[in-house]
mmCIF file of C-alpha atoms and ligand atoms in Angstrom:
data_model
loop_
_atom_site.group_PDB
_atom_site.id
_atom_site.type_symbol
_atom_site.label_atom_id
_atom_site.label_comp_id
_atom_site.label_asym_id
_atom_site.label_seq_id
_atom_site.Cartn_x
_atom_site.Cartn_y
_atom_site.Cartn_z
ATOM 1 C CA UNK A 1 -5.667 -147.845 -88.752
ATOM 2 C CA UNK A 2 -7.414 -144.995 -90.058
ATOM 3 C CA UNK A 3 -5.632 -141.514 -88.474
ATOM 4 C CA UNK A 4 -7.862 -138.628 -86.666
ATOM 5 C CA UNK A 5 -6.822 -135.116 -88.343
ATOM 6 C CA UNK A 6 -8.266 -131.620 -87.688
ATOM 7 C CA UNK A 7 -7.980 -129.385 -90.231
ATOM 8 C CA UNK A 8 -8.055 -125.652 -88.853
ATOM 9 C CA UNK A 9 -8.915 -123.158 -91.369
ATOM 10 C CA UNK A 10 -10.898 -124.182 -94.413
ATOM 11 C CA UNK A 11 -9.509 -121.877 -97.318
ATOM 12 C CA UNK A 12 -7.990 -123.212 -100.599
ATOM 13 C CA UNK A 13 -4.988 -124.792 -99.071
ATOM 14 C CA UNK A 14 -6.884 -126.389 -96.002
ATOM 15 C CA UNK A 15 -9.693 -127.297 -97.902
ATOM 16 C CA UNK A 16 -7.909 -129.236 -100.201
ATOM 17 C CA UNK A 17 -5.671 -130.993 -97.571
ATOM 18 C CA UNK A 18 -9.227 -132.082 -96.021
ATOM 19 C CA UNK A 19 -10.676 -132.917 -99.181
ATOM 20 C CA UNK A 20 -7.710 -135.643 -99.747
ATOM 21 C CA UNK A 21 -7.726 -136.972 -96.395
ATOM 22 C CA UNK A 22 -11.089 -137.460 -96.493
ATOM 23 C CA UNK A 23 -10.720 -139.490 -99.916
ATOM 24 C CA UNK A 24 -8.068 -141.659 -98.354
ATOM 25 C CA UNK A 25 -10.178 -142.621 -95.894
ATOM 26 C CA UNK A 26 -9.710 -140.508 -93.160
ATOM 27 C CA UNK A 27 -11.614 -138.920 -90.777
ATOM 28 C CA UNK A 28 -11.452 -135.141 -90.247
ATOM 29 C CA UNK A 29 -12.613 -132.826 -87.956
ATOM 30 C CA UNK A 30 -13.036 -129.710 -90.030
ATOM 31 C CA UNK A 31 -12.874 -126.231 -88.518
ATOM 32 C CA UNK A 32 -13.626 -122.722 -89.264
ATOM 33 C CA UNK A 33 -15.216 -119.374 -88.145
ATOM 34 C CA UNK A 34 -16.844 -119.002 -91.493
ATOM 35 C CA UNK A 35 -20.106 -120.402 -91.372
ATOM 36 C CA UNK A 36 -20.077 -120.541 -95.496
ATOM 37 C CA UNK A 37 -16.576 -122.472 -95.226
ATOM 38 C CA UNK A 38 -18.091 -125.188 -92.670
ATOM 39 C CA UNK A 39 -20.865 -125.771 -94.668
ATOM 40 C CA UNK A 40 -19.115 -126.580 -97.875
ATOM 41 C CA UNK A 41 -17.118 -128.821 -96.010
ATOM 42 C CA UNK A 42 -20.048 -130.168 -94.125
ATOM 43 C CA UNK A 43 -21.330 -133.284 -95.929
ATOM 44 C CA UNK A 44 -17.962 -134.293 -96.218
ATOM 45 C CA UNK A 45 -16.074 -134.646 -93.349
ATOM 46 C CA UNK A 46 -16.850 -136.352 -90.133
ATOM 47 C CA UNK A 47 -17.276 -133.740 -88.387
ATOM 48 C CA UNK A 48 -17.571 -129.943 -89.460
ATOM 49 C CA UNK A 49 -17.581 -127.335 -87.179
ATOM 50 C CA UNK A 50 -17.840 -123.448 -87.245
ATOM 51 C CA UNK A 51 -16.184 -121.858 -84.242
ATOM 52 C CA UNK A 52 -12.963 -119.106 -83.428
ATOM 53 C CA UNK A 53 -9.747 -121.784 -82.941
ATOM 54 C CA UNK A 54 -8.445 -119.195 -81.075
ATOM 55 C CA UNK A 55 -10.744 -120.313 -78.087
ATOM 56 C CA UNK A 56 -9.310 -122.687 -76.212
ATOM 57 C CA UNK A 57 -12.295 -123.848 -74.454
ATOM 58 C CA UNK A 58 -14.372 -123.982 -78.029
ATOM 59 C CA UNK A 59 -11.614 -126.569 -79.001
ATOM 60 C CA UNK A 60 -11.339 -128.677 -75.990
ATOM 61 C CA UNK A 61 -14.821 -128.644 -76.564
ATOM 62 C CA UNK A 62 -15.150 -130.463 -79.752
ATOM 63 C CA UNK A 63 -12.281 -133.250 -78.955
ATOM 64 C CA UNK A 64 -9.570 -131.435 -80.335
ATOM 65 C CA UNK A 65 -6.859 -133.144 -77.861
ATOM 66 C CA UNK A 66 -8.563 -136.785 -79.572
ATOM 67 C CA UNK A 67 -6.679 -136.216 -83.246
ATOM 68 C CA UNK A 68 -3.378 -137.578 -84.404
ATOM 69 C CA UNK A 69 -2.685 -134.599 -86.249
ATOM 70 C CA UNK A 70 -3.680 -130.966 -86.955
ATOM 71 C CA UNK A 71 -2.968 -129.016 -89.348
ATOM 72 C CA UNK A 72 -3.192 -125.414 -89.270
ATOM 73 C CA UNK A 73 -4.004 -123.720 -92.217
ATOM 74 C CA UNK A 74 -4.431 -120.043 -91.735
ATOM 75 C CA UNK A 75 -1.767 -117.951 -93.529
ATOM 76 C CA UNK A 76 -3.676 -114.560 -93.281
ATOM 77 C CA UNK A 77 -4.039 -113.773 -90.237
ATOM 78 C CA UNK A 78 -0.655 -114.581 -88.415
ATOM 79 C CA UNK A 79 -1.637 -113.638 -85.155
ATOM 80 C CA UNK A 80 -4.745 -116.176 -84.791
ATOM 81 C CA UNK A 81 -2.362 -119.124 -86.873
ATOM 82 C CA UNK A 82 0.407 -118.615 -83.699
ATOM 83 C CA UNK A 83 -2.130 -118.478 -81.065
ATOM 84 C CA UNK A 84 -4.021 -121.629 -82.371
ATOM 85 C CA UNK A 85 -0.386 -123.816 -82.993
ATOM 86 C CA UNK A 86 0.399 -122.641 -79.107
ATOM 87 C CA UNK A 87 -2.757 -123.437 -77.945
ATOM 88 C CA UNK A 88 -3.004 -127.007 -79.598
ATOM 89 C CA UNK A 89 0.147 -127.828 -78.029
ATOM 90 C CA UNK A 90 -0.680 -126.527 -74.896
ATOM 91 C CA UNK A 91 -3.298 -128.803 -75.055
ATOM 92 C CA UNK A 92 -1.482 -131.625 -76.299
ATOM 93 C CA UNK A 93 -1.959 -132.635 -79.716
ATOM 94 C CA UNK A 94 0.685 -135.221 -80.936
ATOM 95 C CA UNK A 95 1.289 -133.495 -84.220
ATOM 96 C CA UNK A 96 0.619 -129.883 -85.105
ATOM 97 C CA UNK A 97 1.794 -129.026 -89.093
ATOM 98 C CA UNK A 98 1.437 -125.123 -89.765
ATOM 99 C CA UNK A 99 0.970 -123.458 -92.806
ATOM 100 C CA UNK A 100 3.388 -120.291 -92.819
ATOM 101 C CA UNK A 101 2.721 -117.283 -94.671
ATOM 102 C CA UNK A 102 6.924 -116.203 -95.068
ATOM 103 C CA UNK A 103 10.779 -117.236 -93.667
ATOM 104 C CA UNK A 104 9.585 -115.014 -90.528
ATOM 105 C CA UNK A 105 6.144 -116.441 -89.846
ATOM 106 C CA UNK A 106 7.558 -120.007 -90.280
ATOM 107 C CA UNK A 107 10.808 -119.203 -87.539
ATOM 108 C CA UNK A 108 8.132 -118.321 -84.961
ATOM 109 C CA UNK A 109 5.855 -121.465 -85.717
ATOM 110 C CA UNK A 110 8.787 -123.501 -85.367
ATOM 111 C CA UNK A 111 9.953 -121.845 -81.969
ATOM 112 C CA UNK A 112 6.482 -121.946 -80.442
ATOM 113 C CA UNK A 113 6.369 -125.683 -81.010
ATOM 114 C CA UNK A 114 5.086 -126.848 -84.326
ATOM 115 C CA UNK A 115 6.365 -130.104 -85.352
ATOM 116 C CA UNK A 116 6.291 -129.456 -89.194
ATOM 117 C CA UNK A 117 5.790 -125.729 -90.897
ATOM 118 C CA UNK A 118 4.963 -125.787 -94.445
ATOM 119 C CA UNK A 119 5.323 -123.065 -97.082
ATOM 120 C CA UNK A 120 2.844 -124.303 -99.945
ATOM 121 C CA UNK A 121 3.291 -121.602 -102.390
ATOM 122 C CA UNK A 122 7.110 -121.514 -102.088
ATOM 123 C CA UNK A 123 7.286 -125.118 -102.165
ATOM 124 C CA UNK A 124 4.949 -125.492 -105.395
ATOM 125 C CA UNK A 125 7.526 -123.008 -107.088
ATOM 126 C CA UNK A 126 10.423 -124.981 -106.156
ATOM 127 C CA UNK A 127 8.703 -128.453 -107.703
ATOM 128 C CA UNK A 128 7.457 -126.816 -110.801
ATOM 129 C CA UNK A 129 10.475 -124.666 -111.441
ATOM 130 C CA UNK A 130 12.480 -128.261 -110.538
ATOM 131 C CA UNK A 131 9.860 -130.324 -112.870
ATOM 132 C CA UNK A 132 10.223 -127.549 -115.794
ATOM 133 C CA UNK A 133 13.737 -127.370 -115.740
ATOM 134 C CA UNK A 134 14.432 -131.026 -115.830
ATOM 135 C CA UNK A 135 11.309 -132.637 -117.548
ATOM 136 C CA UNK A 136 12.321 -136.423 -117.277
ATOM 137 C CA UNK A 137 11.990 -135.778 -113.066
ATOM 138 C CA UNK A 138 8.672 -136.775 -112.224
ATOM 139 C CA UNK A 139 8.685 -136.967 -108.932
ATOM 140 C CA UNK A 140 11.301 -135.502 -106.154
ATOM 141 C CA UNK A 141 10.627 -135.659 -102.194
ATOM 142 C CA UNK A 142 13.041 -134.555 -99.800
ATOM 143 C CA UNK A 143 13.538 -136.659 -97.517
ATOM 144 C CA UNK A 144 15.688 -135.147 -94.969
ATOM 145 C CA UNK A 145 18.230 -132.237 -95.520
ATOM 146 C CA UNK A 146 20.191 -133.321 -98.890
ATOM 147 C CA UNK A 147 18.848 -136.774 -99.342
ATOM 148 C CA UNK A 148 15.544 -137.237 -102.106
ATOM 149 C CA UNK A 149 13.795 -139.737 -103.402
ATOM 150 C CA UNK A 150 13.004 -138.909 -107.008
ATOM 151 C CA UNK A 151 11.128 -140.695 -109.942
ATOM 152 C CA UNK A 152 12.666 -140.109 -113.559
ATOM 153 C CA UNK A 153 12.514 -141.083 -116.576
ATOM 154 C CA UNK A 154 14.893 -144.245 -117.232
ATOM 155 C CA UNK A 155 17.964 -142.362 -119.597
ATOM 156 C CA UNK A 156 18.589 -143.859 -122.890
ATOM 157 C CA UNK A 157 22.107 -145.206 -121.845
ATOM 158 C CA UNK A 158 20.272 -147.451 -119.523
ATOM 159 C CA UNK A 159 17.564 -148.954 -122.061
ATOM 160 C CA UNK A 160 18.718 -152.734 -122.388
ATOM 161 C CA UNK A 161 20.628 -153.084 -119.386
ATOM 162 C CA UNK A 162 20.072 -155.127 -116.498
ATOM 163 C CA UNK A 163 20.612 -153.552 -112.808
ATOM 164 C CA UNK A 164 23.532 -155.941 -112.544
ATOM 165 C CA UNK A 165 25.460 -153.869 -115.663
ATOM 166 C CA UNK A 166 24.130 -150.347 -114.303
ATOM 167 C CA UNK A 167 25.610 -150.440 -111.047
ATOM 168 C CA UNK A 168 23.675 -147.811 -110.167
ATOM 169 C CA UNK A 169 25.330 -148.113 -106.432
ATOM 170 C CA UNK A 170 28.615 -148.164 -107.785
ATOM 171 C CA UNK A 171 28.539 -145.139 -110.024
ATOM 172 C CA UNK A 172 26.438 -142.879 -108.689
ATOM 173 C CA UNK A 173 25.932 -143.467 -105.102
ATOM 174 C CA UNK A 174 22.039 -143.473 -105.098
ATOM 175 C CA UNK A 175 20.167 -147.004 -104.882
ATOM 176 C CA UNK A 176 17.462 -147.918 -107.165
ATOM 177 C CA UNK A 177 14.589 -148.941 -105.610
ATOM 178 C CA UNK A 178 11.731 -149.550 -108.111
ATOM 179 C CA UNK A 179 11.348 -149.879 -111.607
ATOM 180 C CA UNK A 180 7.971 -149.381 -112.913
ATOM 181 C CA UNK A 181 6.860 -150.396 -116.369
ATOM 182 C CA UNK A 182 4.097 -150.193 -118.603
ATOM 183 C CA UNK A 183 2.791 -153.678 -119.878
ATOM 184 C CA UNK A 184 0.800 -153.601 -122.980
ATOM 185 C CA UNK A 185 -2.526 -156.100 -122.591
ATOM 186 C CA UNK A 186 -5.636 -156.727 -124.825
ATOM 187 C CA UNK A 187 -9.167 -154.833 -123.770
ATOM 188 C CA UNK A 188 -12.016 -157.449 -123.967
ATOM 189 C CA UNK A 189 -12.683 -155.271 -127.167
ATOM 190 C CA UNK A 190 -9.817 -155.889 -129.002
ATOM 191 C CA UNK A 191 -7.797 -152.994 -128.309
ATOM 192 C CA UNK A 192 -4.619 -151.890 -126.847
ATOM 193 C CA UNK A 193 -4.268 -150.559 -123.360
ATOM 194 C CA UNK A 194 -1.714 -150.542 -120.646
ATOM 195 C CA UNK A 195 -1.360 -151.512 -117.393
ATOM 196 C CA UNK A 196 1.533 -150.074 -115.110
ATOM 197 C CA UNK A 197 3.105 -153.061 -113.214
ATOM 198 C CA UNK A 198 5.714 -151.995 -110.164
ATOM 199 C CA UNK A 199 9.222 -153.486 -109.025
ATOM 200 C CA UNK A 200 9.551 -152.538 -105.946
ATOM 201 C CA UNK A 201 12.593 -154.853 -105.724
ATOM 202 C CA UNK A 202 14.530 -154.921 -108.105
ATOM 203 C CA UNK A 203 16.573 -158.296 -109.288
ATOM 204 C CA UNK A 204 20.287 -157.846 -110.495
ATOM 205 C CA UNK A 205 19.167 -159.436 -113.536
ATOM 206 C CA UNK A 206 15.416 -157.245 -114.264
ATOM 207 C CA UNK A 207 15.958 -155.311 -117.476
ATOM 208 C CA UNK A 208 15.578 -151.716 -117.979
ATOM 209 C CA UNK A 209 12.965 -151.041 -121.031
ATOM 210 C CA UNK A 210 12.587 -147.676 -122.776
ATOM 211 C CA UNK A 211 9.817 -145.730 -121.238
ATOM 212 C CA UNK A 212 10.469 -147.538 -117.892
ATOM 213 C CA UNK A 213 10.328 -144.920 -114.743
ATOM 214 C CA UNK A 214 12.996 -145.807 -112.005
ATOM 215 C CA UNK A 215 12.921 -144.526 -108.463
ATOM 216 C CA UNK A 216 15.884 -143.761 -107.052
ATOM 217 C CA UNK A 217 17.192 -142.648 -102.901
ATOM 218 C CA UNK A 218 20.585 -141.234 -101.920
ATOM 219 C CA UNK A 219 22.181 -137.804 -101.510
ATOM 220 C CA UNK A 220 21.546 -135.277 -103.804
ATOM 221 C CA UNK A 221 24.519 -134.329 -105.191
ATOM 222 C CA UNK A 222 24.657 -137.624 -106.396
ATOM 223 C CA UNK A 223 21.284 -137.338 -107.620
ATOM 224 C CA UNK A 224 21.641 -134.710 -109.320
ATOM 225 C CA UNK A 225 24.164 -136.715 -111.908
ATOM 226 C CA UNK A 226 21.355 -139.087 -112.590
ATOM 227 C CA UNK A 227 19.125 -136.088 -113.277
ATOM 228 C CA UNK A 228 21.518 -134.314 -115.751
ATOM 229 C CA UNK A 229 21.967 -137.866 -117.843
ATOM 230 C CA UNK A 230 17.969 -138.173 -117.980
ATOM 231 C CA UNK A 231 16.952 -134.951 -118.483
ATOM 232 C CA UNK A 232 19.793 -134.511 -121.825
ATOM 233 C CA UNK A 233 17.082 -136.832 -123.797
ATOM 234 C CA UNK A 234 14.441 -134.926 -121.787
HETATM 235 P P1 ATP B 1 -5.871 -119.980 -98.677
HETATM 236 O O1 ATP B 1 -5.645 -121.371 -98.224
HETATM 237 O O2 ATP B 1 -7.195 -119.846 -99.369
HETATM 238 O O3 ATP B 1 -4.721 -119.395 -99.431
HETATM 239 P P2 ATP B 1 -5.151 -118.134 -96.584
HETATM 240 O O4 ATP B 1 -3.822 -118.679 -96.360
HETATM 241 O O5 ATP B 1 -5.288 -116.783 -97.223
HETATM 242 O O6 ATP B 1 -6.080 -119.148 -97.362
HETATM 243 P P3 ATP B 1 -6.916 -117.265 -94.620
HETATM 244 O O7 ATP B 1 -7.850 -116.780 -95.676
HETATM 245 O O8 ATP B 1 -6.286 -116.332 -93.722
HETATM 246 O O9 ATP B 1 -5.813 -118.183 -95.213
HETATM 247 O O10 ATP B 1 -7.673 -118.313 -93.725
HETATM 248 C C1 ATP B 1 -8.139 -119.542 -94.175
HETATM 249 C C2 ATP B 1 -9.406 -119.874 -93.425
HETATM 250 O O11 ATP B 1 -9.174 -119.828 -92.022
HETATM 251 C C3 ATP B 1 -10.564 -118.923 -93.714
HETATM 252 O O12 ATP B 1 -11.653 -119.665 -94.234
HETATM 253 C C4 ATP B 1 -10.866 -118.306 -92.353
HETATM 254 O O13 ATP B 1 -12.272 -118.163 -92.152
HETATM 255 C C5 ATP B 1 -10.299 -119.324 -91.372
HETATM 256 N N1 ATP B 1 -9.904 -118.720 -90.095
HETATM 257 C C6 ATP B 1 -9.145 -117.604 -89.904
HETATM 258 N N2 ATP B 1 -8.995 -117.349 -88.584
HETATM 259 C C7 ATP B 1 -9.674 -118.344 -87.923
HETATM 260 C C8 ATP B 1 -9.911 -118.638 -86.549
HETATM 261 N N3 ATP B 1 -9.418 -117.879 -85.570
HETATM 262 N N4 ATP B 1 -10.643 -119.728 -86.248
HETATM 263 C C9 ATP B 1 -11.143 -120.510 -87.225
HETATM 264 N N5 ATP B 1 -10.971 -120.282 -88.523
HETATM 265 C C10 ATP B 1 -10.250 -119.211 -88.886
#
């Protein structure tokens, strides 16, 4: 079933986070004290609302204690983004994510009861600077402290093997959970295209192919060795 969210603060980061909740089928109650930010965000969501979040009785007013989640995205003005994270647990929202603004901002969002802080722009850094450094990574997520999930490129010492010979397990201590591949098919006019097809269980016998992408779980110090063999033919 479809989730409730309220996103608090429409800016670049929280309009954004609305805009892709709302394309996955979400609904969202949108809020801000800008008039010119609700409106923009007006014919989208489900509801779009202009009023101060730091109000208590201005949010209780519009359903706030309804939604699954809120997310809090205010990183200028620290004072109203702590006040509004208290107040929504005060009032009992399951799950309140904060945006922080810096290390100090995020300690006190975490101590006043947020369940998840985020820190978009150092986060961003660390993915691009991780992505540039080691092209053949496509994809990392942390999943908790020291253990990813990451996407890379298959390595050339695995093109023609079968799981069975890898022994991925074995050798690396990080499971292999999906192989994705790109099948070549005919267009209806004649012409080459491809079509991704995904293994999300992979068979000790399935084949690795060149160009295949492989995801891969487990601690990341063992990750890392994986990285370091695919990103030498990056
Ligand atoms: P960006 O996501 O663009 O980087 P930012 O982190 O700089 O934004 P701000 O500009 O501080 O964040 O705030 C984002 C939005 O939050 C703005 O549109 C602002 O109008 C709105 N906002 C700030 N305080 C409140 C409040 N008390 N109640 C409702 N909305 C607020």
């Amino acid at each position: 079933m479809a989730r409730q969210f309220a996103v608090i603060g429409l800016g670049r980061f929280g309009s954004s986070v609305a805009r892709t909740l709302i394309d996955q089928g979400h609904e969202v109650l949108a809020i801000d004290e800008n008039e010119e930010k609700v409106a923009e965000m007006g014919d989208l969501a489900a509801q779009a609302v202009q009023l101060d979040a730091t109000d208590e009785k201005a949010l209780r007013a519009v359903g706030i204690e309804d939604v699954d989640v809120a997310i809090v995205a205010i990183g200028g003005d620290i004072q109203a983004s702590i006040l509004i994270t208290l107040l929504l647990k005060e009032i009992g929202v399951k799950e309140v994510v904060a945006k922080a603004l810096n290390a100090r901002h995020g300690r006190i969002l975490q101590k006043i009861g947020a369940d998840k802080v985020i820190f978009p722009e150092r986060e961003m850094g660390e993915r691009l600077a991780q992505i540039l450094v080691t092209p053949s990574v496509l994809e990392q997520i942390e999943l908790a402290p020291g253990h990813s999930i990451m996407e890379i490129v298959a390595p050339k010492a695995f093109v023609g093997k079968t799981v069975r010979d890898l022994d991925i397990r074995a050798k690396y201590g990080a499971n292999m959970i999906t192989i994705k591949k790109k099948v070549p098919h005919l267009t209806k006019t004649g012409e080459t295209d491809f079509v991704e097809t995904v293994n999300i269980a992979p068979k000790a016998e399935d084949r690795i192919e060149k160009g295949d992408h492989l995801v891969v779980i487990g601690k990341d110090e063992h990750l890392a060795k994986l990285k370091k063999l695919s990103s030498k033919e990056g």
